[in-house]
Structure formats: structure tokens, C-alpha cells
Amino acid sequence: MNTKLVVYVISDSIGETAEQVIKAAISQFDCGDCEIRRFPYISEEEQIREIINEATHEKNCMIIFTMVIPRLRKLLTESAQYHQIQAVDIMTPIISSLQQILKAEPKSEPGLIRKLDEKYFKKVEAIEFAVKYDDGKDPRGLKKADIVLIGISRTSKTPLSMYLAHKNIKVANVPLVPEVPVPDEIFEVPPKKIIGLTTDPIKLNEIRQERLRALGLSNEANYASMERILEELDYAEGLMKKLGCPIIDVSTKAVEESANIIMDIMKQNLSFR
């Protein structure tokens, strides 16, 4: 009867990578009883000594590790060798190869991939938020948003929402139409979290006419008339003043420029907390 195999998974981060590797390797053998003991976030030499001491009392064990901190990796390797415990270093061969190819030194900072994953998922969450609460679809999102954009049609609300979402900012936007009351929730949002978007009426007239042509409609429609545009802009300006929110004129600005202004406003608001 085979003695139980005990595998020590040691990492200065979560240790999930090493555990998955050893599980995949073990699946290639009929090794019977096997126990995996994972030790994450190892950052002190004393922790390594305690694990090695525990391992010396096992009859059949091995160590698999992902350590990027050189001093800890050295101690673990030497201690395992001294006690004749088989130890497998997963990260070092790969890092060494990359170092030679890239002609650069590794950061030797644990948990970087996890930090990147967290940043990625925050971005995805912000993008999903922007899609869900675009164009006033669901007013419940207004109080959850980091920023709420308001403005009449063709003032770059959606492009700005998506651009800011890629900066991990949750944005909701509300179209302003004189005949359609804004949701009550907008008055419950702090004014500093609302950004009003306005534009030059002549520029907007050109944009709307082009939009109608793209849709195969007559550019003489009320949507693109100067009278209608001035009416909408006047209504929007009155509401923005009532809300007391900052207003940005987007008529001559690229989306990136407007987004940078919004992010600067957000930073100023944080500094005055």
C-alpha cells in the first residue's frame, strides 16, 4: 500500500497557479491518496521554516512553489535541499527565459497578475454599467453612478460614458428632451456628480442634419431645425442651472478632451471632501 503523498503548495501570492499545475500533473498518475496543503501570502522567512519543519515529519511529500521574492525563494530552495525534500520552482525558469528575451529585470513583486485581473474586472463592470444605464434606460442607476451625464441629443453622452468606463468610472447618462420630464432620481444625485453637456447650436445643426441623412430622412425634419435646437438648449441650460451642476461645452472638443475635464472635476471633488 502506497504512503499518502502530501504536496505543499507555497506562494507569496494566492498560490492558485501552483495548485492547478500540481493537480494537472497528479492526474497523470494513479498515485492513490494525495493531500494538497496550500500556504498563500508567504512573506516571512520564519513562515518558510515552519512549513519546512512540518514537511520533514511527512514520509512522502514534495513542495511546489511560486515565489518571486529572491531571498524567500533562496531560503526555500536551500532548506528543501538540506532536508532532501523534492521542491519544484514553477516561476523561476519562465522568468529567467523572459529576462533573457526581453533584456529586462523582473519586478519581483508578488500578486501582480491578480492586481491586473482586478483592474480588468473593474473595467468590465464599468462598461457593463455604462451600457445598462445608457440613455436614461433605468433611472435606478443614477444614484449608483460615479458620474451622471445630462444633455440634449448628439452632445456625446454615450461616447463619453464608454470612454470613461474604460477608465473604470461608472457613468449613467440621461437625455434631456423638453417634452419628457427627467427622472426624479436626478434630483437626489449630488450636483458635483452631475455633468451637464452643451454645444454650439450651429455645430449641432450640422451634426443632426448629417445624422438624418445617414438615416435616409429629410434634413428638414424638426429634429434638425435651428428653432428646435435652440428650444432644447434653452431647456437644458435651465435644468442644469437648477441642478447646480458643472457644464461643459463639447462643441469643439474631442471625446478625450471632454473626458479629461470630467476626470479633473472628479479629482477636485475628491480633494475637497
Coordinates of C-alpha atoms in Angstrom, one line a residue:
M1 CA 0.0 0.0 0.0
N2 CA 1.4 3.4 -1.0
T3 CA 2.1 6.0 1.6
K4 CA -0.1 9.1 1.2
L5 CA 1.5 11.9 -0.8
V6 CA 1.5 15.3 0.7
V7 CA 2.1 18.2 -1.6
Y8 CA 3.0 21.6 -0.1
V9 CA 2.0 24.5 -2.3
I10 CA 3.8 27.6 -1.2
S11 CA 3.3 31.1 -2.7
D12 CA 4.0 34.7 -1.9
S13 CA 0.6 35.4 -3.6
I14 CA -2.5 33.3 -3.7
G15 CA -0.8 30.1 -4.9
E16 CA -3.7 29.1 -7.2
T17 CA -1.4 28.7 -10.2
A18 CA 0.9 26.3 -8.5
E19 CA -2.1 24.3 -7.1
Q20 CA -3.6 23.9 -10.6
V21 CA -0.2 22.8 -12.0
I22 CA 0.2 20.1 -9.4
K23 CA -3.3 18.9 -9.8
A24 CA -2.8 18.6 -13.6
A25 CA 0.4 16.7 -13.0
I26 CA -1.1 14.3 -10.4
S27 CA -3.9 13.5 -12.8
Q28 CA -1.3 11.7 -15.0
F29 CA -0.6 9.2 -12.2
D30 CA -2.5 6.6 -10.2
C31 CA -1.0 7.8 -7.0
G32 CA -3.9 6.9 -4.7
D33 CA -4.2 9.1 -1.6
C34 CA -2.9 12.6 -2.1
E35 CA -3.3 15.7 0.0
I36 CA -2.6 19.2 -1.2
R37 CA -1.8 21.8 1.5
R38 CA -1.7 25.4 0.2
F39 CA 0.1 28.2 2.0
P40 CA -0.6 31.5 0.4
Y41 CA 0.8 35.0 1.0
I42 CA 4.1 33.8 2.5
S43 CA 6.2 36.9 3.2
E44 CA 8.4 36.0 6.1
E45 CA 11.4 33.6 6.4
E46 CA 10.0 32.2 9.6
Q47 CA 6.9 31.1 7.8
I48 CA 9.0 29.1 5.4
R49 CA 11.0 27.5 8.2
E50 CA 7.8 26.4 9.9
I51 CA 6.4 24.8 6.7
I52 CA 9.7 23.0 6.0
N53 CA 9.7 21.8 9.6
E54 CA 6.2 20.4 9.1
A55 CA 7.2 18.7 5.9
T56 CA 10.1 16.9 7.5
H57 CA 7.6 14.9 9.5
E58 CA 5.9 13.5 6.4
K59 CA 7.1 10.3 4.9
N60 CA 6.2 11.1 1.3
C61 CA 6.0 14.7 0.4
M62 CA 7.1 17.4 -2.0
I63 CA 7.0 21.1 -2.4
I64 CA 5.8 23.1 -5.3
F65 CA 6.2 26.9 -5.2
T66 CA 5.7 30.2 -6.9
M67 CA 8.0 32.7 -5.2
V68 CA 9.2 35.9 -6.9
I69 CA 10.9 37.4 -3.9
P70 CA 14.6 36.3 -4.3
R71 CA 15.5 35.9 -0.6
L72 CA 12.4 33.8 0.2
R73 CA 12.9 31.7 -2.9
K74 CA 16.6 31.1 -2.0
L75 CA 15.7 30.1 1.6
L76 CA 13.0 27.7 0.5
T77 CA 15.2 26.1 -2.2
E78 CA 18.2 25.6 0.2
S79 CA 16.1 24.4 3.1
A80 CA 14.3 21.8 1.0
Q81 CA 17.6 20.6 -0.4
Y82 CA 19.1 20.4 3.0
H83 CA 16.2 18.2 4.3
Q84 CA 16.2 16.2 1.0
I85 CA 12.6 17.3 0.1
Q86 CA 11.8 17.4 -3.6
A87 CA 10.9 21.1 -4.4
V88 CA 9.7 22.4 -7.8
D89 CA 10.1 26.1 -8.6
I90 CA 7.5 26.9 -11.2
M91 CA 8.1 30.6 -11.8
T92 CA 11.9 31.0 -12.0
P93 CA 12.6 29.1 -15.3
I94 CA 9.9 31.1 -17.0
I95 CA 11.0 34.4 -15.5
S96 CA 14.7 33.7 -16.4
S97 CA 13.7 33.0 -20.0
L98 CA 11.7 36.2 -20.3
Q99 CA 14.5 38.1 -18.7
Q100 CA 16.9 36.9 -21.4
I101 CA 14.5 37.6 -24.3
L102 CA 13.2 41.0 -23.1
K103 CA 16.6 42.1 -21.8
A104 CA 14.9 43.5 -18.6
E105 CA 14.9 42.8 -14.9
P106 CA 11.7 41.3 -13.3
K107 CA 9.7 43.4 -10.8
S108 CA 9.9 40.6 -8.2
E109 CA 6.6 41.8 -6.9
P110 CA 4.1 39.1 -5.8
G111 CA 0.4 39.1 -6.8
L112 CA 0.8 41.3 -10.0
I113 CA -1.4 39.1 -12.2
R114 CA -4.1 39.2 -9.5
K115 CA -3.9 43.0 -9.4
L116 CA -4.2 43.1 -13.2
D117 CA -7.2 40.8 -13.1
E118 CA -8.9 43.0 -10.6
K119 CA -8.3 46.1 -12.7
Y120 CA -9.6 44.3 -15.8
F121 CA -12.8 43.1 -14.0
K122 CA -13.4 46.7 -12.7
K123 CA -13.2 47.9 -16.2
V124 CA -15.6 45.3 -17.5
E125 CA -18.0 46.2 -14.6
A126 CA -17.9 49.9 -15.5
I127 CA -18.5 49.1 -19.2
E128 CA -21.5 46.9 -18.4
F129 CA -22.8 49.7 -16.1
A130 CA -22.5 52.3 -18.9
V131 CA -24.4 50.0 -21.3
K132 CA -27.1 49.2 -18.7
Y133 CA -27.7 52.9 -17.8
D134 CA -27.2 54.5 -21.1
D135 CA -29.7 57.0 -22.5
G136 CA -31.8 57.0 -19.3
K137 CA -32.8 53.3 -19.7
D138 CA -33.1 52.8 -15.9
P139 CA -33.1 55.8 -13.5
R140 CA -32.2 53.5 -10.6
G141 CA -28.6 53.6 -11.9
L142 CA -28.3 57.4 -11.3
K143 CA -27.6 57.1 -7.6
K144 CA -25.2 54.2 -8.2
A145 CA -23.1 56.1 -10.8
D146 CA -19.8 57.8 -10.2
I147 CA -20.8 60.4 -12.7
V148 CA -24.2 61.3 -14.4
L149 CA -24.0 63.0 -17.8
I150 CA -27.0 65.0 -18.9
G151 CA -27.5 66.8 -22.2
I152 CA -29.7 67.0 -25.3
S153 CA -29.4 64.6 -28.3
R154 CA -25.9 64.5 -30.0
T155 CA -23.9 66.0 -27.2
S156 CA -21.6 62.9 -26.9
K157 CA -23.2 61.4 -23.9
T158 CA -22.8 57.8 -24.9
P159 CA -19.3 58.1 -26.4
L160 CA -18.2 59.9 -23.2
S161 CA -19.8 57.3 -21.0
M162 CA -18.0 54.5 -22.8
Y163 CA -14.6 56.3 -22.8
L164 CA -14.9 57.0 -19.0
A165 CA -16.0 53.3 -18.4
H166 CA -12.6 52.3 -19.9
K167 CA -11.1 54.4 -17.1
N168 CA -13.0 52.3 -14.5
I169 CA -15.6 55.1 -14.0
K170 CA -19.3 54.1 -13.7
V171 CA -21.3 56.5 -15.8
A172 CA -25.0 56.9 -16.4
N173 CA -26.5 59.4 -18.8
V174 CA -29.8 61.0 -19.3
P175 CA -31.1 62.6 -22.5
L176 CA -32.8 66.0 -22.0
V177 CA -36.0 66.5 -24.0
P178 CA -38.3 69.4 -23.2
E179 CA -41.5 67.2 -23.5
V180 CA -40.1 64.4 -21.3
P181 CA -39.7 65.0 -17.6
V182 CA -36.4 64.0 -16.2
P183 CA -36.5 61.1 -13.6
D184 CA -37.0 62.2 -10.0
E185 CA -33.8 60.4 -9.1
I186 CA -31.7 63.0 -10.8
F187 CA -32.6 65.5 -8.0
E188 CA -31.3 63.0 -5.4
V189 CA -27.8 62.9 -7.0
P190 CA -25.2 65.4 -5.6
P191 CA -24.7 68.2 -8.1
K192 CA -20.9 67.6 -8.1
K193 CA -21.6 64.1 -9.6
I194 CA -23.7 65.5 -12.4
I195 CA -22.1 66.9 -15.6
G196 CA -24.1 69.0 -18.0
L197 CA -23.1 68.8 -21.7
T198 CA -23.9 71.6 -24.0
T199 CA -22.8 72.6 -27.5
D200 CA -22.9 75.3 -30.2
P201 CA -26.3 75.4 -31.9
I202 CA -24.8 75.8 -35.4
K203 CA -22.4 72.9 -34.9
L204 CA -25.3 70.8 -33.5
N205 CA -27.5 71.7 -36.5
E206 CA -24.8 70.3 -38.8
I207 CA -24.4 67.1 -36.8
R208 CA -28.1 66.5 -36.7
Q209 CA -28.6 67.1 -40.4
E210 CA -25.8 64.6 -41.1
R211 CA -27.5 62.2 -38.8
L212 CA -30.8 62.5 -40.6
R213 CA -29.0 62.0 -44.0
A214 CA -27.4 58.8 -42.6
L215 CA -30.8 57.5 -41.7
G216 CA -32.2 58.3 -45.1
L217 CA -34.5 61.0 -43.7
S218 CA -35.1 64.6 -44.8
N219 CA -32.8 67.1 -43.2
E220 CA -35.7 69.5 -42.9
A221 CA -37.2 67.4 -40.1
N222 CA -37.9 69.3 -36.8
Y223 CA -35.1 67.4 -35.1
A224 CA -32.5 69.3 -37.0
S225 CA -34.3 72.7 -37.2
M226 CA -32.5 75.6 -35.6
E227 CA -35.7 76.6 -33.8
R228 CA -36.0 73.2 -32.2
I229 CA -32.3 73.1 -31.3
L230 CA -32.4 76.5 -29.5
E231 CA -35.5 75.4 -27.6
E232 CA -33.8 72.2 -26.4
L233 CA -30.6 74.0 -25.5
D234 CA -32.6 76.7 -23.5
Y235 CA -34.5 73.9 -21.7
A236 CA -31.3 72.0 -20.9
E237 CA -29.5 75.1 -19.7
G238 CA -32.3 75.9 -17.3
L239 CA -32.4 72.4 -15.9
M240 CA -28.6 72.4 -15.4
K241 CA -28.7 75.7 -13.6
K242 CA -31.5 74.3 -11.4
L243 CA -29.4 71.3 -10.5
G244 CA -26.3 73.4 -9.9
C245 CA -24.0 71.1 -11.8
P246 CA -20.8 71.9 -13.8
I247 CA -21.4 72.4 -17.6
I248 CA -19.0 71.5 -20.4
D249 CA -19.3 72.9 -23.9
V250 CA -18.4 69.9 -26.1
S251 CA -18.8 71.6 -29.5
T252 CA -15.1 72.0 -30.2
K253 CA -13.8 69.2 -28.0
A254 CA -12.8 65.6 -28.8
V255 CA -14.3 63.0 -26.5
E256 CA -10.8 62.6 -24.9
E257 CA -10.7 66.3 -24.1
S258 CA -14.2 66.3 -22.5
A259 CA -13.4 63.1 -20.6
N260 CA -10.2 64.7 -19.2
I261 CA -12.2 67.7 -18.0
I262 CA -14.7 65.4 -16.3
M263 CA -11.9 63.4 -14.6
D264 CA -10.3 66.7 -13.4
I265 CA -13.6 67.7 -11.9
M266 CA -13.9 64.4 -10.1
K267 CA -10.4 64.8 -8.7
Q268 CA -11.2 68.3 -7.4
N269 CA -14.3 67.0 -5.8
L270 CA -12.3 64.3 -4.0
S271 CA -9.7 66.8 -2.8
F272 CA -12.5 68.9 -1.2
R273 CA -14.0 66.1 0.8

